[in-house]
């Protein structure tokens, strides 16, 4: 019987496992790096052990230190979570050798699936369909496009799409660097890239007594940088193709049995075909593994429903909550039971309803998914969201590694939370999730929230047309548009100015009975400028005895204003705005959409002005390479500096053709956000500087 579990992970992952342990009456132990000293997962554990350092290589990837921590804290089992050491066979062996229970599959199974190259050979021998591996040195024009992949990892690290043969050497080099940094193994390989494939995965659960479950499938086709963004269960494609679910489940069970698997795992496939079903709501309350009696909805595509083995993740997956919500299972609890020698029932429960998960990232999709770092002032969802628990009735679930006041650093993935909906039908699940995200108060960092809502409301998504080219097909520029229109942003800025005036009256020490901006004689309007998503917004207004007079807002009347809440009548419609201010950053939430503003200072600090053509560090990170020297002529779009931050490489390019007049950094240097990396003096139209 397991008494105390150390989770060899951090953030949301650790909090998720701790939640199940608490419900089961099992003690919890956390490990933490110096950067995570104030992380919520540390405070929630019964005991926490420091791993000195910040980088994963010095902390969470040090299996010896993790095992020492477990023994020191008196834990009798280790749960690896997902990521870091979760698929490290040597670590699993070391846990057993230390006399601890490993809450995961046997080390040989991890080892066999640890190499994507070798695992594909094994799956092909077991009768599972696979894509042919390509030797990077033998790729020809006829093979393009190809996908470069890291053999030892996942999560989009070490993955590059190559469409031009001339680009292959550079992309191979970048993929190897990223793979080495993320997984300690630079081995990469190539395979044919399916531009419009569907990413389908099957959750498996196996005990040591020979029972292997296929616990429903998930679709995870909407991705950015080969990382999943939206996941759902069941798959609209699999629902649409007769017999596909049964074939998928059989292939997944074959894969698990071929390696004598135990515990939770995921068999991932790349499938072809389109869902011709208008949204995936068939009216069925339950779905099992048998598609008999189903209407023929697969269309005439001869490739419809074909699938190929990608990899087997020998761990719990990030997206496991959608399977939990559609089956009623707590997969972490099942992991604990299997690790303790328990038996599974002969058959898994039937799937009921539909669940969708989105990953809320601190990133700017419109700027090539640029990750963000800094404080999270507030993260609050409406509808009394359940945290880290199975939804057994329609609702919203939140699995998050941050709380109000947390800081997102540069050492780890920028995911803030997973937000999950559950409802009887797919359309209801999408509608409920989009509404919850749209009304959420997310203050601090820029996030991908608007993108997620736009995807969930997109007609193609609602029709089940969700292949891996979704962002390319429907336009990232369109999907990343703010939920709030330009007019809504201006109204929000007016509300922010009025809330600021109310705050000033609240803290005034003299003439406290006078209204804001009061003068004996007529005077100039009050003026306040905010920087918004569409540029600067100047608000000019007077509060008179006859009410609000705001320039450009002729049909707007003030109902009430406090430092936190403003009510306006807009063309006869009452609008409410919640206003939150953190220094000069202002966040306005309303039914018109969330708006982020920055209050402009009255006077500019000359020391804050940077030279025209300056290349600024978009985030804190480490310079890993420079591509030019001071005095060199450069062309627009030419890479100048490569930064590594949040486990990914980021390229800083010349904004225009000209001369690199200044290069302020060298390889290996750490830089803060906003650091001037280089300065490019642009060429004049005639070609002269």
XYZ file of C-alpha atoms in Angstrom:
689
model
C 0.000 0.000 0.000
C 1.463 3.365 -1.048
C 1.643 5.795 1.861
C 3.521 8.823 0.515
C 4.231 9.940 -3.078
C 6.976 12.244 -4.286
C 6.103 13.904 -7.598
C 9.246 14.355 -9.672
C 7.844 17.380 -11.443
C 6.548 20.907 -10.937
C 3.635 23.300 -11.397
C 0.328 22.078 -12.765
C 1.620 18.516 -13.129
C 2.566 18.196 -9.476
C -0.655 19.878 -8.306
C -2.727 17.457 -10.408
C -1.119 14.369 -8.843
C -1.281 15.881 -5.340
C -5.052 16.422 -5.740
C -5.674 12.702 -6.317
C -3.286 11.742 -3.520
C -5.162 13.961 -1.061
C -8.484 12.401 -2.071
C -6.946 8.942 -1.558
C -5.454 9.846 1.833
C -1.870 9.528 0.557
C 0.903 11.847 1.722
C 2.647 14.164 -0.764
C 6.219 15.334 -1.297
C 7.294 18.106 -3.690
C 10.688 18.929 -5.154
C 11.480 22.434 -6.332
C 14.191 24.451 -8.031
C 15.239 27.857 -6.746
C 13.105 29.469 -9.461
C 10.081 27.519 -8.136
C 10.591 28.261 -4.435
C 7.292 30.182 -4.275
C 5.382 27.925 -6.673
C 1.910 26.782 -5.516
C 2.895 23.121 -5.806
C 5.522 23.643 -3.102
C 3.038 25.134 -0.648
C 0.443 22.425 -1.285
C 2.696 19.433 -0.559
C 2.983 17.930 2.907
C 6.775 18.131 2.543
C 9.003 19.883 0.002
C 12.673 19.360 -0.812
C 14.862 21.943 -2.550
C 16.876 21.011 -5.629
C 19.585 23.729 -5.808
C 19.723 25.604 -9.109
C 17.327 26.861 -11.761
C 17.793 25.002 -15.022
C 16.073 21.633 -15.532
C 19.482 20.012 -16.080
C 20.535 21.034 -12.567
C 17.242 20.229 -10.848
C 14.263 18.278 -12.193
C 16.416 16.202 -14.569
C 18.757 15.110 -11.771
C 17.317 11.700 -10.981
C 19.869 11.089 -8.228
C 18.793 14.230 -6.377
C 15.100 13.379 -6.795
C 15.590 9.902 -5.304
C 17.622 11.361 -2.440
C 14.758 13.779 -1.789
C 12.224 10.923 -1.692
C 14.325 8.962 0.808
C 14.937 12.074 2.913
C 11.230 12.918 3.064
C 10.160 9.325 3.791
C 8.213 8.836 0.538
C 7.718 5.241 -0.557
C 6.772 5.961 -4.186
C 7.677 8.350 -7.003
C 5.259 9.648 -9.630
C 7.116 11.234 -12.576
C 4.219 13.294 -13.930
C 4.763 14.167 -17.603
C 7.916 15.677 -19.026
C 11.374 15.743 -17.402
C 12.204 12.188 -16.191
C 8.817 10.619 -16.917
C 10.123 8.577 -19.873
C 13.641 7.930 -18.589
C 14.210 4.181 -18.234
C 17.395 4.614 -16.196
C 15.495 6.747 -13.695
C 12.727 4.141 -13.420
C 15.349 1.464 -12.681
C 17.064 3.684 -10.122
C 13.749 4.217 -8.325
C 13.261 0.443 -8.046
C 16.854 -0.061 -6.915
C 16.320 2.506 -4.153
C 13.464 0.373 -2.786
C 10.756 2.790 -3.939
C 7.598 2.133 -5.946
C 7.704 3.509 -9.486
C 4.289 4.829 -10.545
C 4.784 4.173 -14.226
C 5.475 1.449 -16.762
C 8.365 -1.036 -16.504
C 11.777 0.326 -17.469
C 12.117 -2.049 -20.466
C 8.828 -0.733 -21.910
C 10.033 2.861 -21.526
C 13.316 1.927 -23.152
C 11.677 0.235 -26.117
C 9.463 3.262 -26.804
C 12.141 5.822 -25.908
C 13.592 5.897 -29.401
C 11.084 6.922 -32.060
C 13.277 5.229 -34.632
C 13.410 1.838 -32.886
C 9.822 1.972 -31.625
C 8.500 2.310 -35.182
C 10.406 -0.779 -36.240
C 8.942 -2.698 -33.299
C 5.392 -1.511 -34.009
C 5.691 -2.457 -37.666
C 6.726 -5.965 -36.588
C 3.693 -6.106 -34.260
C 1.333 -5.293 -37.130
C 0.747 -1.607 -36.312
C 0.763 0.671 -39.415
C 3.711 3.138 -39.454
C 5.137 5.954 -41.596
C 8.457 5.088 -43.211
C 11.507 6.601 -41.541
C 13.754 8.679 -43.810
C 17.510 9.008 -43.401
C 18.201 12.777 -43.131
C 21.223 12.333 -45.405
C 19.189 10.640 -48.125
C 16.171 12.978 -48.360
C 15.411 14.065 -51.946
C 13.055 16.572 -53.584
C 10.584 13.737 -54.119
C 10.331 13.188 -50.344
C 9.339 16.793 -49.538
C 7.804 18.047 -47.385
C 9.450 16.196 -44.515
C 9.282 16.537 -40.766
C 12.517 16.545 -38.789
C 11.905 14.953 -35.373
C 13.954 14.363 -32.234
C 14.220 10.636 -31.572
C 14.234 11.015 -27.783
C 11.625 13.682 -27.126
C 8.290 15.310 -27.755
C 6.368 18.476 -27.034
C 7.461 20.062 -30.312
C 11.121 20.324 -29.305
C 13.520 19.322 -32.046
C 10.751 19.295 -34.674
C 10.968 21.239 -37.938
C 8.957 21.126 -41.176
C 11.172 21.322 -44.278
C 9.652 22.165 -47.662
C 12.821 23.216 -49.542
C 15.767 20.843 -49.822
C 18.201 23.750 -49.425
C 16.752 24.443 -45.955
C 17.310 20.907 -44.674
C 20.906 21.278 -43.338
C 20.082 24.373 -41.280
C 16.866 22.845 -39.937
C 18.658 19.614 -39.021
C 21.284 21.606 -37.127
C 18.646 23.611 -35.245
C 16.624 20.492 -34.429
C 19.723 18.734 -33.078
C 20.592 21.705 -30.855
C 17.057 21.878 -29.496
C 16.912 18.096 -28.935
C 20.230 18.112 -27.104
C 19.123 20.993 -24.884
C 15.703 19.529 -24.103
C 16.431 15.783 -23.897
C 20.211 15.377 -23.738
C 20.153 13.440 -27.035
C 20.750 15.168 -30.401
C 19.550 12.227 -32.522
C 16.989 13.253 -35.146
C 15.288 11.548 -38.089
C 12.920 12.488 -40.889
C 9.553 11.223 -42.042
C 7.035 12.247 -44.669
C 5.011 15.256 -43.506
C 1.250 15.062 -43.994
C 0.126 18.682 -44.402
C -3.462 18.036 -43.340
C -3.203 15.029 -41.065
C -5.337 14.401 -38.012
C -3.564 13.706 -34.719
C -5.488 10.914 -32.976
C -4.316 9.185 -29.813
C -5.663 6.313 -27.758
C -5.433 6.241 -23.964
C -4.352 2.827 -22.720
C -4.291 1.477 -19.174
C -2.775 -1.905 -18.348
C -2.225 -3.867 -15.151
C 0.443 -6.472 -14.396
C -2.144 -9.248 -14.611
C -2.619 -9.040 -18.390
C -5.612 -6.709 -18.727
C -5.134 -3.925 -21.293
C -7.756 -1.208 -21.694
C -8.210 1.142 -24.635
C -9.898 3.952 -22.695
C -11.265 6.018 -25.555
C -9.495 8.172 -28.112
C -8.611 11.862 -28.187
C -8.128 14.224 -31.109
C -5.294 16.737 -30.752
C -4.971 18.056 -34.300
C -4.958 21.804 -33.624
C -1.310 22.490 -32.872
C 1.263 25.244 -32.955
C 4.956 24.471 -33.332
C 3.913 20.807 -33.196
C 2.591 21.319 -29.667
C -1.055 20.615 -28.969
C -3.322 23.579 -28.257
C -6.851 22.104 -28.363
C -7.669 18.511 -27.408
C -10.978 16.698 -27.267
C -12.624 13.368 -26.613
C -14.047 11.632 -28.488
C -12.604 12.485 -31.918
C -15.055 13.943 -34.455
C -13.154 12.158 -37.226
C -13.351 8.769 -35.519
C -17.036 9.343 -34.866
C -17.487 9.978 -38.586
C -15.684 6.953 -40.031
C -17.346 3.563 -39.586
C -15.059 0.979 -38.033
C -12.182 3.375 -37.366
C -12.530 3.363 -33.573
C -12.394 -0.420 -33.405
C -9.260 -0.501 -35.613
C -7.564 2.226 -33.567
C -8.278 0.478 -30.291
C -6.981 -2.820 -31.612
C -3.745 -1.160 -32.832
C -3.274 0.537 -29.457
C -3.786 -2.721 -27.565
C -1.336 -4.471 -29.902
C 1.244 -1.770 -29.198
C 0.822 -2.073 -25.418
C 0.916 -5.856 -25.410
C 4.009 -5.945 -27.656
C 6.055 -4.316 -24.883
C 4.314 -5.896 -21.829
C 3.034 -2.488 -20.801
C 1.761 -1.558 -17.336
C 0.091 1.644 -16.158
C -1.169 4.641 -18.133
C 0.141 5.340 -21.622
C -0.866 6.893 -24.909
C -0.477 5.487 -28.403
C -0.381 8.345 -30.907
C -1.408 8.084 -34.556
C -1.494 10.388 -37.563
C -4.731 9.857 -39.469
C -6.121 11.016 -42.804
C -9.661 12.031 -43.599
C -12.251 14.684 -42.846
C -15.218 14.644 -40.487
C -18.358 15.054 -42.606
C -20.702 15.371 -39.695
C -21.597 18.993 -39.047
C -20.188 19.285 -35.579
C -19.939 15.821 -34.141
C -23.248 15.785 -32.220
C -24.798 12.468 -33.130
C -27.215 12.363 -30.256
C -25.574 9.236 -28.844
C -25.278 9.276 -25.062
C -22.583 6.610 -24.950
C -19.866 5.323 -27.262
C -17.932 2.125 -26.870
C -15.351 0.476 -29.085
C -17.875 -0.900 -31.592
C -19.069 1.176 -34.538
C -21.667 -1.341 -35.704
C -24.984 0.068 -36.826
C -23.446 3.466 -37.523
C -24.544 5.460 -40.562
C -22.035 5.704 -43.408
C -20.696 9.236 -42.939
C -17.111 8.842 -44.069
C -17.407 10.427 -47.525
C -15.778 9.076 -50.699
C -12.110 9.680 -49.819
C -10.290 6.329 -50.270
C -7.762 7.391 -47.585
C -10.531 8.228 -45.127
C -9.728 6.790 -41.738
C -6.225 5.516 -42.537
C -3.805 6.001 -39.669
C -0.098 5.543 -38.913
C 1.733 5.000 -35.639
C 3.673 8.084 -34.483
C 4.916 7.165 -31.025
C 3.896 5.767 -27.675
C 4.106 8.086 -24.698
C 4.957 5.866 -21.737
C 3.391 8.223 -19.225
C 0.267 10.190 -18.465
C -0.502 12.834 -21.105
C -1.124 16.548 -20.577
C -4.572 16.130 -22.157
C -5.716 13.251 -19.954
C -8.565 15.304 -18.348
C -10.789 15.000 -21.438
C -10.635 11.218 -21.139
C -11.366 11.442 -17.417
C -14.427 13.620 -17.996
C -15.892 11.357 -20.688
C -15.290 8.118 -18.763
C -15.654 9.205 -15.125
C -12.229 7.696 -14.363
C -9.488 9.312 -12.281
C -6.484 8.142 -14.331
C -3.973 9.151 -11.661
C -5.849 7.084 -9.103
C -5.749 4.128 -11.510
C -1.990 4.642 -11.878
C -1.627 4.412 -8.107
C -3.760 1.267 -7.943
C -1.874 -0.472 -10.775
C 1.506 0.469 -9.287
C 0.381 -1.127 -6.001
C -0.492 -4.377 -7.849
C -4.215 -3.814 -8.275
C -6.370 -5.362 -10.984
C -8.389 -3.525 -13.606
C -11.948 -4.560 -14.401
C -12.211 -6.748 -17.507
C -13.564 -3.840 -19.585
C -13.239 -0.048 -19.294
C -16.331 2.120 -18.782
C -18.226 3.405 -21.807
C -17.602 6.939 -23.066
C -20.375 9.459 -22.477
C -20.698 13.086 -23.563
C -17.947 15.291 -24.957
C -14.990 17.076 -23.386
C -12.671 19.746 -24.830
C -9.422 21.012 -23.326
C -7.462 24.117 -24.312
C -3.975 25.042 -23.178
C -3.763 28.622 -21.950
C -0.239 29.822 -22.718
C 1.625 33.003 -21.803
C 2.476 33.808 -25.399
C 1.655 36.168 -28.262
C 0.296 34.123 -31.196
C 0.349 37.148 -33.514
C 4.119 37.504 -32.936
C 5.100 33.988 -34.014
C 3.922 32.492 -30.704
C 6.461 34.538 -28.764
C 6.488 33.297 -25.137
C 5.967 35.803 -22.359
C 7.393 36.025 -18.865
C 6.419 38.086 -15.845
C 3.729 38.284 -13.164
C 0.255 36.742 -13.278
C -1.811 39.255 -11.339
C -5.099 37.400 -11.621
C -6.437 34.192 -13.152
C -10.115 33.741 -12.442
C -12.699 31.721 -14.354
C -16.464 32.115 -14.001
C -18.954 29.307 -13.307
C -17.221 28.087 -10.137
C -14.756 25.960 -12.067
C -13.741 22.650 -10.493
C -10.000 22.275 -9.939
C -8.129 19.019 -10.669
C -11.208 16.792 -10.458
C -13.311 14.709 -12.809
C -16.392 16.532 -14.120
C -19.338 14.227 -13.612
C -21.912 16.766 -14.848
C -21.693 19.591 -17.412
C -19.248 22.262 -16.327
C -15.731 23.706 -16.429
C -12.522 22.287 -14.947
C -9.294 24.197 -14.314
C -5.882 22.537 -13.967
C -3.346 25.299 -13.367
C 0.181 25.661 -12.091
C -0.221 29.335 -11.202
C -2.326 31.357 -8.801
C -2.873 35.092 -8.391
C 0.528 36.677 -7.844
C 2.569 33.877 -9.464
C 5.455 34.721 -11.785
C 6.110 32.988 -15.096
C 9.864 32.627 -15.525
C 12.063 31.745 -18.481
C 13.280 28.340 -17.330
C 10.139 26.304 -18.051
C 7.179 25.959 -20.400
C 4.903 29.063 -20.449
C 1.637 27.145 -20.035
C -0.526 28.850 -17.410
C -3.421 26.419 -17.253
C -5.539 23.805 -18.933
C -9.211 24.749 -19.141
C -11.582 21.850 -19.761
C -15.303 21.679 -20.516
C -17.688 18.752 -20.342
C -21.182 18.632 -21.856
C -23.582 16.158 -23.464
C -22.600 17.198 -27.015
C -19.546 18.581 -28.774
C -21.217 21.864 -29.714
C -22.326 22.432 -26.134
C -18.829 21.662 -24.843
C -17.269 24.148 -27.299
C -19.842 26.852 -26.566
C -19.502 26.501 -22.795
C -15.687 26.549 -22.947
C -15.552 29.590 -25.256
C -17.893 31.516 -22.954
C -15.892 30.644 -19.837
C -12.623 31.727 -21.453
C -14.133 34.917 -22.838
C -15.434 35.944 -19.402
C -12.302 34.905 -17.504
C -10.239 37.592 -15.795
C -6.660 36.998 -16.953
C -4.478 39.881 -15.845
C -0.757 40.273 -16.316
C 0.884 38.544 -19.250
C -0.293 38.463 -22.817
C -1.890 35.059 -23.486
C -3.403 33.041 -26.329
C -6.906 33.352 -24.791
C -8.422 35.307 -27.716
C -7.053 32.765 -30.191
C -8.553 29.870 -28.224
C -11.996 31.476 -28.111
C -11.890 32.286 -31.820
C -10.946 28.674 -32.619
C -13.739 27.254 -30.462
C -16.281 29.514 -32.201
C -14.961 28.969 -35.734
C -17.411 27.244 -38.108
C -14.736 24.800 -39.273
C -13.977 23.724 -35.715
C -17.656 23.318 -34.916
C -17.986 21.185 -38.062
C -15.185 18.907 -36.827
C -12.717 20.017 -39.539
C -9.658 20.154 -37.276
C -6.548 18.946 -39.074
C -2.969 19.886 -38.201
C -2.958 22.703 -40.798
C -5.841 24.517 -39.077
C -3.902 27.731 -38.361
C -2.441 27.844 -41.871
C -5.790 27.104 -43.502
C -7.871 29.677 -41.673
C -5.207 32.296 -41.039
C -3.396 32.908 -37.790
C -3.873 36.646 -38.273
C -7.644 36.115 -38.321
C -7.781 33.575 -35.498
C -5.544 35.680 -33.222
C -7.676 38.828 -33.522
C -8.741 40.364 -30.202
C -12.201 39.462 -28.945
C -12.822 43.161 -28.278
C -13.387 45.331 -31.355
C -11.732 48.726 -31.819
C -14.917 50.433 -30.576
C -15.026 48.142 -27.546
C -11.393 48.979 -26.794
C -12.175 52.724 -26.906
C -15.163 52.268 -24.585
C -12.989 50.249 -22.222
C -10.379 53.012 -22.260
C -13.093 55.538 -21.340
C -14.167 53.267 -18.483
C -10.525 52.996 -17.359
C -10.148 56.791 -17.328
C -13.360 57.218 -15.305
C -12.313 54.482 -12.868
C -8.938 56.193 -12.464
C -10.678 59.476 -11.694
C -12.870 57.719 -9.114
C -9.765 56.195 -7.539
C -8.142 59.632 -7.316
C -11.189 60.958 -5.475
C -11.102 57.983 -3.098
C -7.533 58.747 -2.043
C -7.811 62.539 -2.100
C -7.007 64.274 1.175
C -8.629 67.657 0.408
C -11.904 68.741 -1.203
C -13.144 65.181 -0.979
C -16.774 66.205 -1.569
C -16.054 67.738 -4.974
C -16.500 65.665 -8.124
C -13.488 64.653 -10.166
C -12.123 67.422 -12.426
C -14.327 70.086 -10.850
C -13.435 73.701 -11.660
C -14.980 77.033 -10.660
C -14.950 78.130 -14.284
C -15.135 76.270 -17.553
C -11.807 74.592 -18.321
C -10.100 72.185 -20.697
C -11.245 68.542 -20.617
C -9.508 65.934 -18.495
C -7.091 63.975 -20.688
C -5.638 60.517 -20.338
C -3.773 58.419 -22.915
C -3.594 54.628 -22.987
C -1.582 52.326 -25.219
C -3.885 49.612 -26.541
C -3.701 46.791 -29.030
C -4.544 49.151 -31.900
C -2.263 52.004 -30.848
C -2.620 54.994 -28.537
C -6.095 55.999 -27.339
C -6.545 59.517 -25.969
C -9.578 60.010 -23.735
C -10.767 63.622 -23.242
C -13.791 64.239 -21.056
C -15.527 66.599 -18.654
C -17.808 65.680 -15.759
C -20.352 68.524 -15.676
C -23.523 69.156 -13.728
C -25.312 67.785 -16.781
C -23.325 64.585 -16.843
C -20.424 63.135 -18.811
C -19.153 64.905 -21.921
C -16.546 62.735 -23.608
C -15.076 63.649 -26.979
C -16.020 61.054 -29.574
C -18.604 59.422 -27.293
C -21.740 61.431 -28.078
C -24.095 58.520 -27.372
C -22.462 57.527 -24.049
C -23.816 58.530 -20.629
C -22.237 57.795 -17.255
C -24.393 55.774 -14.894
C -21.875 55.190 -12.085
C -18.145 54.950 -11.573
C -15.976 53.550 -8.810
C -12.318 52.613 -8.850
C -13.271 49.036 -9.829
C -16.619 49.261 -11.615
C -17.979 51.590 -14.298
C -21.483 51.475 -15.770
C -22.216 53.325 -19.013
C -25.327 53.757 -21.150
C -24.194 53.304 -24.750
C -26.831 54.215 -27.340
C -29.502 53.087 -24.909
C -27.724 49.895 -23.829
C -26.351 49.511 -20.294
C -22.738 48.270 -20.284
C -20.764 47.224 -17.203
C -16.955 47.302 -17.017
C -14.717 45.792 -14.349
C -11.455 47.749 -14.123
C -8.268 46.437 -12.494
C -5.015 48.400 -12.325
C -1.532 47.128 -11.512
C 0.881 50.042 -11.718
C 0.448 51.477 -15.210
C -1.143 48.308 -16.600
C -4.932 48.378 -16.760
C -7.236 45.435 -17.511
C -10.873 46.043 -18.392
C -13.291 43.105 -18.485
C -16.765 43.337 -19.990
C -19.182 41.437 -22.186
C -17.633 43.297 -25.136
C -14.376 41.414 -24.613
C -11.269 41.700 -22.430
C -9.024 44.712 -23.012
C -5.452 45.282 -21.869
C -4.192 48.874 -21.685
C -1.069 50.673 -20.538
C -1.431 54.141 -19.031
C 1.003 56.426 -20.849
C 3.175 58.681 -18.681
C 2.678 62.438 -18.952
C 6.373 62.957 -19.619
C 8.847 60.734 -21.487
C 12.008 59.602 -19.701
C 14.872 60.373 -22.145
C 16.888 57.428 -20.789
C 14.138 55.030 -21.881
C 14.358 56.042 -25.558
C 16.204 53.556 -27.781
C 17.776 54.223 -31.147
C 15.752 53.616 -34.287
C 16.494 50.162 -35.718
C 17.262 48.646 -32.320
C 16.665 44.902 -31.956
C 15.314 44.300 -28.462
C 15.237 41.013 -26.567
C 11.556 39.956 -26.599
C 12.055 37.910 -23.407
C 14.775 37.022 -20.930
C 17.016 34.283 -22.250
C 20.457 33.104 -23.258
C 22.208 34.121 -26.477
C 23.221 30.888 -28.179
C 24.465 32.284 -31.476
C 25.073 35.514 -33.417
C 24.818 35.624 -37.185
C 26.686 38.826 -38.088
C 29.304 41.267 -36.832
C 29.228 45.018 -36.255
C 29.833 46.778 -39.559
C 28.303 44.011 -41.695
C 25.686 44.771 -44.322
C 22.493 42.860 -43.567
C 19.236 42.283 -45.441
C 15.697 42.553 -44.122
C 14.696 39.340 -42.329
C 18.265 38.116 -41.930
C 18.778 36.290 -38.602
C 21.068 38.326 -36.337
C 20.748 36.731 -32.881
C 19.416 33.369 -31.668
C 17.985 33.270 -28.136
C 17.101 30.217 -26.066
C 14.236 30.719 -23.621
C 11.452 28.522 -22.288
C 13.047 25.419 -23.854
C 12.772 26.802 -27.408
C 14.976 28.686 -29.855
C 13.889 32.181 -30.936
C 15.400 34.042 -33.887
C 15.811 37.843 -33.839
C 15.933 39.171 -37.400
C 16.973 42.427 -39.038
C 13.916 44.711 -39.394
C 15.262 46.240 -42.628
C 18.213 46.093 -44.985
C 21.169 48.210 -43.914
C 24.312 48.103 -41.808
C 24.669 46.451 -38.401
C 26.131 49.457 -36.602
C 26.076 47.885 -33.135
C 26.155 44.323 -31.767
C 25.845 44.372 -27.973
C 25.819 40.655 -27.110
C 27.926 37.521 -27.502
C 27.114 33.805 -27.442
C 26.506 32.524 -23.925
C 25.360 35.886 -22.574
C 22.187 36.135 -20.477
C 19.878 39.021 -21.393
C 16.769 40.558 -19.863
C 13.607 41.469 -21.729
C 14.062 44.771 -23.540
C 17.859 44.507 -23.751
C 19.237 46.145 -26.912
C 20.848 43.235 -28.774
C 21.895 45.092 -31.897
C 21.178 48.195 -33.982
C 20.555 48.175 -37.738
C 20.865 51.484 -39.568
C 18.476 51.133 -42.475
C 19.518 51.913 -46.038
C 17.871 54.935 -47.658
C 15.504 54.438 -50.620
C 18.332 55.192 -53.036
C 20.449 52.485 -51.483
C 22.676 54.833 -49.467
C 22.958 55.027 -45.697
